[in-house]
Coordinates of C-alpha atoms and ligand atoms in Angstrom, one line a residue:
M1 CA -24.4 -16.1 -1.0
T2 CA -24.2 -19.2 1.1
E3 CA -20.5 -19.3 1.7
T4 CA -18.1 -16.5 2.3
T5 CA -15.6 -15.7 -0.4
F6 CA -12.2 -14.6 0.7
N7 CA -10.3 -12.3 -1.7
F8 CA -6.5 -12.3 -1.5
C9 CA -6.0 -10.0 -4.5
A10 CA -3.0 -7.7 -4.3
G11 CA -4.9 -4.8 -5.7
P12 CA -7.5 -3.6 -6.2
A13 CA -8.0 -5.5 -3.0
A14 CA -10.8 -6.6 -0.7
L15 CA -12.5 -4.0 1.4
P16 CA -13.9 -4.6 4.9
V17 CA -17.3 -6.2 4.6
E18 CA -18.8 -3.8 7.1
V19 CA -17.7 -0.9 4.9
M20 CA -19.2 -2.5 1.8
K21 CA -22.5 -3.1 3.7
K22 CA -22.7 0.5 4.9
A23 CA -21.9 1.9 1.4
H24 CA -24.6 -0.5 0.0
A25 CA -27.2 0.6 2.5
E26 CA -26.7 4.3 1.9
F27 CA -25.9 4.1 -1.8
L28 CA -29.2 5.6 -3.0
D29 CA -29.9 7.9 -0.1
W30 CA -26.9 9.4 1.7
Q31 CA -27.6 11.2 5.0
G32 CA -31.3 11.4 4.2
L33 CA -30.7 13.6 1.2
G34 CA -32.5 11.2 -1.1
I35 CA -29.5 11.1 -3.5
S36 CA -26.1 9.3 -3.5
V37 CA -22.9 10.7 -2.1
M38 CA -21.6 10.2 -5.6
E39 CA -24.1 12.8 -7.0
I40 CA -23.4 15.6 -4.6
S41 CA -21.1 18.6 -5.1
H42 CA -17.7 18.3 -3.5
R43 CA -18.2 21.9 -2.3
S44 CA -21.5 21.2 -0.6
A45 CA -21.6 21.6 3.2
E46 CA -22.4 17.9 3.6
Y47 CA -19.5 16.7 1.5
Q48 CA -17.1 19.1 3.2
V49 CA -18.0 17.5 6.6
L50 CA -17.1 14.1 5.1
A51 CA -13.9 15.3 3.6
T52 CA -12.8 17.1 6.8
Q53 CA -13.7 14.1 9.0
A54 CA -11.8 11.7 6.7
E55 CA -8.7 13.8 7.0
S56 CA -8.9 14.1 10.8
D57 CA -9.6 10.4 11.2
L58 CA -6.5 9.6 9.1
R59 CA -4.5 12.1 11.1
E60 CA -5.6 10.4 14.3
L61 CA -4.9 6.9 13.0
L62 CA -1.4 7.8 12.0
N63 CA -0.7 10.4 14.5
I64 CA 0.0 13.1 11.9
S65 CA 0.9 16.6 13.3
D66 CA 0.0 20.0 11.8
E67 CA 3.5 20.2 10.4
Y68 CA 2.2 17.9 7.6
A69 CA -0.4 18.4 4.9
V70 CA -2.7 15.5 4.0
L71 CA -3.8 15.4 0.4
F72 CA -6.4 13.2 -1.4
L73 CA -5.3 13.3 -5.0
H74 CA -6.4 11.9 -8.2
G75 CA -4.6 9.0 -9.8
G76 CA -2.4 6.1 -8.7
A77 CA 0.9 5.8 -6.8
S78 CA 2.5 5.8 -10.2
H79 CA 1.5 9.4 -10.7
Q80 CA 3.6 10.2 -7.7
F81 CA 6.6 8.5 -9.4
S82 CA 6.6 11.5 -11.8
N83 CA 5.1 14.2 -9.5
I84 CA 7.9 13.8 -6.9
P85 CA 10.9 14.3 -9.2
M86 CA 8.9 16.9 -11.2
T87 CA 8.9 19.1 -8.1
L88 CA 12.1 18.1 -6.3
L89 CA 14.7 16.9 -8.9
Q90 CA 16.7 18.7 -11.5
K91 CA 19.2 17.7 -14.2
S92 CA 21.9 19.0 -12.0
T93 CA 20.9 17.3 -8.8
T94 CA 20.6 13.7 -7.6
A95 CA 18.0 11.7 -5.7
E96 CA 18.6 8.4 -4.1
Y97 CA 16.3 5.6 -5.0
V98 CA 16.5 2.5 -2.8
C99 CA 15.6 -0.4 -5.1
N100 CA 14.3 -3.6 -3.4
G101 CA 11.8 -4.8 -6.1
M102 CA 9.6 -3.9 -9.0
W103 CA 7.8 -0.8 -7.8
S104 CA 10.8 0.9 -6.3
S105 CA 12.7 0.2 -9.6
K106 CA 9.9 1.7 -11.6
A107 CA 9.9 4.8 -9.4
A108 CA 13.7 5.2 -10.0
K109 CA 13.3 4.8 -13.7
E110 CA 10.6 7.4 -14.0
A111 CA 12.6 9.9 -11.8
A112 CA 15.6 9.5 -14.2
R113 CA 13.5 11.2 -16.8
F114 CA 13.6 14.4 -14.7
G115 CA 17.1 14.5 -13.2
G116 CA 20.0 12.6 -11.6
V117 CA 19.2 9.3 -9.9
K118 CA 21.4 7.1 -7.8
S119 CA 19.8 3.7 -7.6
I120 CA 20.9 1.7 -4.7
D121 CA 20.3 -2.0 -5.3
V122 CA 19.7 -3.4 -1.8
L123 CA 18.5 -6.9 -2.9
S124 CA 20.7 -9.8 -2.0
K125 CA 20.6 -13.4 -1.1
D126 CA 21.5 -15.0 2.2
T127 CA 23.6 -18.1 2.7
D128 CA 20.4 -20.2 2.2
G129 CA 19.7 -18.5 -1.1
L130 CA 16.8 -16.6 0.3
Q131 CA 16.1 -13.0 -0.8
M132 CA 17.2 -10.4 1.8
L133 CA 17.7 -6.7 2.0
L134 CA 21.3 -5.6 2.6
P135 CA 21.8 -3.8 5.9
Q136 CA 21.9 0.0 5.5
S137 CA 25.5 0.2 6.7
D138 CA 26.5 -1.7 3.5
W139 CA 24.8 0.6 1.1
Q140 CA 26.6 2.8 -1.5
R141 CA 25.0 6.1 -0.7
A142 CA 24.8 9.2 -2.9
E143 CA 26.4 12.4 -1.9
N144 CA 24.2 15.4 -1.4
A145 CA 21.1 13.6 -2.4
V146 CA 18.0 16.0 -2.7
Y147 CA 15.9 13.2 -1.3
T148 CA 15.9 9.5 -0.6
H149 CA 13.0 7.4 -1.9
Y150 CA 12.1 3.9 -0.8
T151 CA 9.4 1.4 -0.6
P152 CA 8.9 -0.1 2.9
N153 CA 6.9 -3.0 1.5
E154 CA 7.5 -4.4 -2.0
T155 CA 4.1 -5.8 -3.1
I156 CA 5.2 -8.2 -5.8
E157 CA 8.2 -9.8 -4.1
G158 CA 6.8 -9.7 -0.6
L159 CA 9.8 -8.0 0.9
R160 CA 9.6 -5.6 3.8
F161 CA 12.1 -3.4 5.5
A162 CA 12.2 -4.4 9.2
Q163 CA 13.7 -0.9 10.1
P164 CA 12.8 2.4 8.5
V165 CA 15.5 3.7 6.1
E166 CA 17.7 6.5 7.5
S167 CA 19.1 9.4 5.5
E168 CA 20.5 12.9 5.7
A169 CA 18.2 13.9 2.9
P170 CA 14.4 14.2 3.1
I171 CA 12.9 10.7 3.1
I172 CA 10.0 9.8 0.8
A173 CA 8.2 6.5 1.1
D174 CA 5.9 4.7 -1.2
M175 CA 3.6 3.0 1.3
S176 CA 1.0 1.8 -1.2
S177 CA 0.8 -1.7 0.1
C178 CA 1.5 -1.2 3.8
I179 CA 0.0 2.1 4.9
L180 CA -2.2 1.8 8.0
S181 CA -1.0 -1.8 8.7
E182 CA 1.6 -0.9 11.2
V183 CA 2.5 1.9 13.6
I184 CA 5.0 4.3 12.1
G185 CA 6.7 7.4 13.3
I186 CA 5.5 10.0 10.9
D187 CA 8.4 12.3 12.0
G188 CA 10.8 10.0 10.3
F189 CA 9.3 10.9 6.9
D190 CA 9.1 14.0 4.8
M191 CA 6.6 12.6 2.5
I192 CA 4.5 9.4 2.4
Y193 CA 2.2 8.4 -0.5
A194 CA -0.1 5.5 -1.0
G195 CA -2.4 4.5 -3.8
A196 CA -5.8 3.8 -2.3
Q197 CA -6.6 0.4 -3.8
K198 CA -4.7 -1.8 -1.3
N199 CA -5.3 -0.6 2.2
I200 CA -7.5 2.5 1.8
G201 CA -10.4 2.0 -0.6
P202 CA -11.1 1.6 -4.3
A203 CA -8.6 2.6 -7.1
G204 CA -8.4 6.1 -8.4
M205 CA -7.0 8.1 -5.5
T206 CA -3.6 8.5 -3.8
I207 CA -3.1 9.8 -0.4
V208 CA -0.1 12.1 0.1
I209 CA 1.2 13.1 3.5
I210 CA 3.7 15.8 3.1
K211 CA 5.8 17.9 5.5
K212 CA 5.0 21.5 4.7
A213 CA 8.7 22.4 5.2
L214 CA 9.4 20.3 2.1
F215 CA 7.5 22.9 -0.1
D216 CA 10.5 25.2 0.4
K217 CA 12.7 22.7 -1.4
M218 CA 10.3 22.2 -4.3
D219 CA 10.5 24.2 -7.5
F220 CA 7.0 24.7 -8.7
S221 CA 7.9 27.2 -11.5
S222 CA 7.3 24.8 -14.4
V223 CA 4.9 22.4 -12.6
P224 CA 1.3 22.4 -13.6
N225 CA -0.9 23.6 -10.8
I226 CA -2.7 20.3 -10.6
Y227 CA 0.6 18.7 -9.6
N228 CA 1.6 21.5 -7.3
Y229 CA 1.5 20.1 -3.7
Q230 CA 1.4 23.5 -2.2
V231 CA -1.5 24.7 -4.3
Q232 CA -3.3 21.4 -3.6
T233 CA -2.8 22.0 0.1
K234 CA -4.1 25.5 0.0
N235 CA -7.2 24.2 -1.9
G236 CA -7.9 21.3 0.4
S237 CA -7.2 18.8 -2.5
M238 CA -10.1 20.5 -4.3
L239 CA -8.4 22.5 -7.0
N240 CA -10.6 20.5 -9.2
T241 CA -13.3 17.9 -8.5
P242 CA -11.6 15.2 -6.4
P243 CA -12.4 11.5 -6.6
T244 CA -15.4 12.0 -4.3
Y245 CA -16.7 8.4 -4.1
T246 CA -13.3 6.9 -3.4
W247 CA -12.7 9.6 -0.8
Y248 CA -16.1 8.6 0.7
L249 CA -15.2 4.9 0.9
A250 CA -11.8 5.8 2.4
S251 CA -13.6 7.8 5.1
L252 CA -15.7 4.6 5.9
V253 CA -12.5 2.6 6.0
F254 CA -10.9 5.0 8.4
Q255 CA -13.9 4.8 10.7
W256 CA -13.8 1.1 10.5
L257 CA -10.1 1.1 11.4
K258 CA -10.9 3.2 14.5
S259 CA -13.7 0.8 15.4
Q260 CA -11.1 -2.0 15.2
G261 CA -8.9 -0.3 17.8
G262 CA -6.7 1.7 15.5
V263 CA -3.4 0.9 13.8
A264 CA -1.7 -0.6 16.9
E265 CA -4.4 -3.3 17.1
I266 CA -4.5 -3.8 13.3
E267 CA -0.7 -4.3 13.4
K268 CA -1.1 -7.1 16.0
Q269 CA -3.7 -8.8 13.8
A270 CA -1.4 -8.4 10.8
I271 CA 1.4 -10.1 12.6
L272 CA -0.8 -13.0 13.7
K273 CA -2.3 -13.5 10.2
A274 CA 1.1 -13.5 8.5
E275 CA 2.6 -15.8 11.1
K276 CA -0.2 -18.3 10.5
L277 CA 0.3 -18.4 6.8
Y278 CA 4.1 -18.5 6.9
A279 CA 3.9 -21.4 9.4
C280 CA 1.7 -23.3 7.0
I281 CA 4.2 -22.6 4.1
D282 CA 7.2 -23.5 6.2
E283 CA 5.8 -26.8 7.5
D284 CA 7.7 -28.8 4.9
D285 CA 9.0 -28.3 1.3
F286 CA 5.6 -28.8 -0.5
Y287 CA 5.2 -25.0 -0.3
A288 CA 8.0 -22.4 -0.2
N289 CA 8.4 -18.7 0.3
P290 CA 11.7 -17.2 -1.1
V291 CA 12.3 -14.5 1.4
A292 CA 14.5 -14.4 4.5
V293 CA 12.5 -14.3 7.7
A294 CA 13.6 -10.9 8.8
N295 CA 12.5 -9.3 5.5
R296 CA 9.2 -11.1 5.0
S297 CA 6.2 -9.0 4.2
R298 CA 3.1 -9.1 6.4
M299 CA 0.9 -7.8 3.6
N300 CA 1.9 -9.8 0.5
I301 CA 3.0 -13.3 0.9
P302 CA 4.3 -15.0 -2.3
F303 CA 4.7 -18.8 -2.3
I304 CA 5.5 -21.5 -4.8
L305 CA 4.6 -25.2 -5.0
K306 CA 7.5 -27.6 -5.1
D307 CA 5.9 -29.0 -8.3
P308 CA 4.9 -26.0 -10.5
K309 CA 2.8 -28.3 -12.7
L310 CA 0.3 -28.2 -9.8
D311 CA 0.0 -24.4 -10.0
E312 CA -3.1 -24.3 -12.2
L313 CA -4.8 -27.0 -10.3
F314 CA -4.1 -25.2 -7.0
L315 CA -5.7 -22.1 -8.3
T316 CA -8.8 -23.8 -9.8
E317 CA -9.3 -25.8 -6.6
A318 CA -8.8 -22.7 -4.5
K319 CA -11.4 -20.9 -6.5
K320 CA -13.9 -23.8 -5.9
S321 CA -13.2 -23.3 -2.2
R322 CA -14.0 -19.6 -2.6
L323 CA -10.5 -18.4 -2.2
M324 CA -9.8 -15.8 -4.9
G325 CA -7.0 -13.7 -6.2
L326 CA -4.1 -16.1 -5.3
K327 CA -2.3 -16.0 -8.6
G328 CA 1.2 -14.6 -8.3
H329 CA 2.2 -11.5 -10.2
R330 CA 2.8 -12.2 -13.9
S331 CA 6.5 -11.3 -13.5
V332 CA 7.3 -13.9 -10.8
G333 CA 4.6 -16.6 -11.2
G334 CA 3.6 -19.0 -8.4
M335 CA 1.0 -17.8 -5.8
R336 CA 0.6 -14.7 -3.7
A337 CA -1.8 -14.1 -0.9
S338 CA -2.3 -10.5 0.1
L339 CA -3.4 -10.1 3.7
Y340 CA -4.3 -6.5 3.9
N341 CA -6.2 -5.0 6.8
S342 CA -9.6 -6.2 5.6
M343 CA -8.5 -9.8 5.4
T344 CA -9.9 -11.6 8.5
I345 CA -8.3 -14.3 10.5
E346 CA -11.1 -16.5 9.3
G347 CA -9.9 -15.9 5.7
V348 CA -6.4 -16.9 6.6
N349 CA -7.7 -20.0 8.4
A350 CA -9.7 -20.9 5.3
L351 CA -6.6 -20.5 3.1
T352 CA -4.3 -22.6 5.4
D353 CA -7.0 -25.3 5.8
F354 CA -7.2 -25.5 2.0
M355 CA -3.4 -25.6 1.6
L356 CA -3.1 -28.4 4.0
S357 CA -5.8 -30.5 2.4
F358 CA -4.3 -29.8 -1.1
K359 CA -1.0 -31.0 0.2
K360 CA -2.5 -34.1 1.7
Q361 CA -4.1 -34.9 -1.7
F362 CA -1.2 -34.1 -4.0
G363 CA 1.9 -34.1 -1.8
Ligands
LIG401 C1 0.4 -1.1 -6.4 C2 1.6 -0.3 -6.2 C3 2.0 0.8 -7.0 C4 1.2 1.2 -8.2 O1 0.0 1.8 -7.9 P1 -0.9 2.4 -9.1 O2 -2.0 3.0 -8.2 O3 -1.4 1.3 -9.9 O4 -0.1 3.4 -9.8 C5 3.1 1.5 -6.6 N1 3.8 1.1 -5.6 C6 3.5 0.1 -4.8 C7 4.4 -0.2 -3.6 C8 2.4 -0.7 -5.0 O5 2.1 -1.7 -4.3

């Protein structure tokens, strides 16, 4: 490869190049065993060391206390859309679902199959017609909710809560597209989950961080063991064979994050990268982002061209310049650049340089 390709895909997303190189170098011979990490028993002493180290690195990165269990589970974030209400919600009880976009709405819809759901639509428009999130003081809350579910960063619309959501009920957050990108106070959450394929590793695994006290509120009587968070905790996420290769790559990503200075440093980078791209979009009306400044995402930045007839050309020319994965989600169209942790500032510079020269040519 002569020139670097930058991948802005929303998910599965780019992984740090250092991680890919390490995985490549030890693919056939892991730790001198002469076989791949993919071929080894999850119960072997060698794999146990990896699994334990990955968990302790994640605990260190997010400052997770012993009050919480950390699980490495099969499946996507969508599995949790069912697993959560399956254990916490009944026909006679109600959960609050804060809806600020596509993923949170899907989570609410799935939960309604299990019990009562109060969806709180917090999407609004400001006086300039930009999408914004209503302040929490204006929300119509549920009474006696068994939990409050929300999505701190909506991946498709590029909307982010600037403040964590508050609730009297246990708080559950889908952090699939923002985990490890900013410093969070774990104590403010009873459960956090995140599909791996955005900021953690390849697809096929979801990380669940769960306050052990929440087990007491869960009804596991009719829940299959494999979906029983308490049983999974007791078994170190190894009730059955876990997604060992994804877990391994996640372990490399955690080590990489630590080598970058941890989450506080990564957050600084994320702010710089996002500011750079938003500045380029905001320069004039050739490009536009539809979100109010206070609620703009740092991870997923959608933008449109003033002339949508240029969309296709923009994408083909971008690809020629080795800028990949910029097509917006099929439901909203336009473009979207995802700037997850592995996206470098060089990648963002390459994108903004391209956008400026495209504008010069076609603006
Ligand atoms: C990508 C994404 C999901 C869906 O993840 P799957 O692993 O495909 O189920 C859910 N929530 C958010 C916020 C996402 O970004």
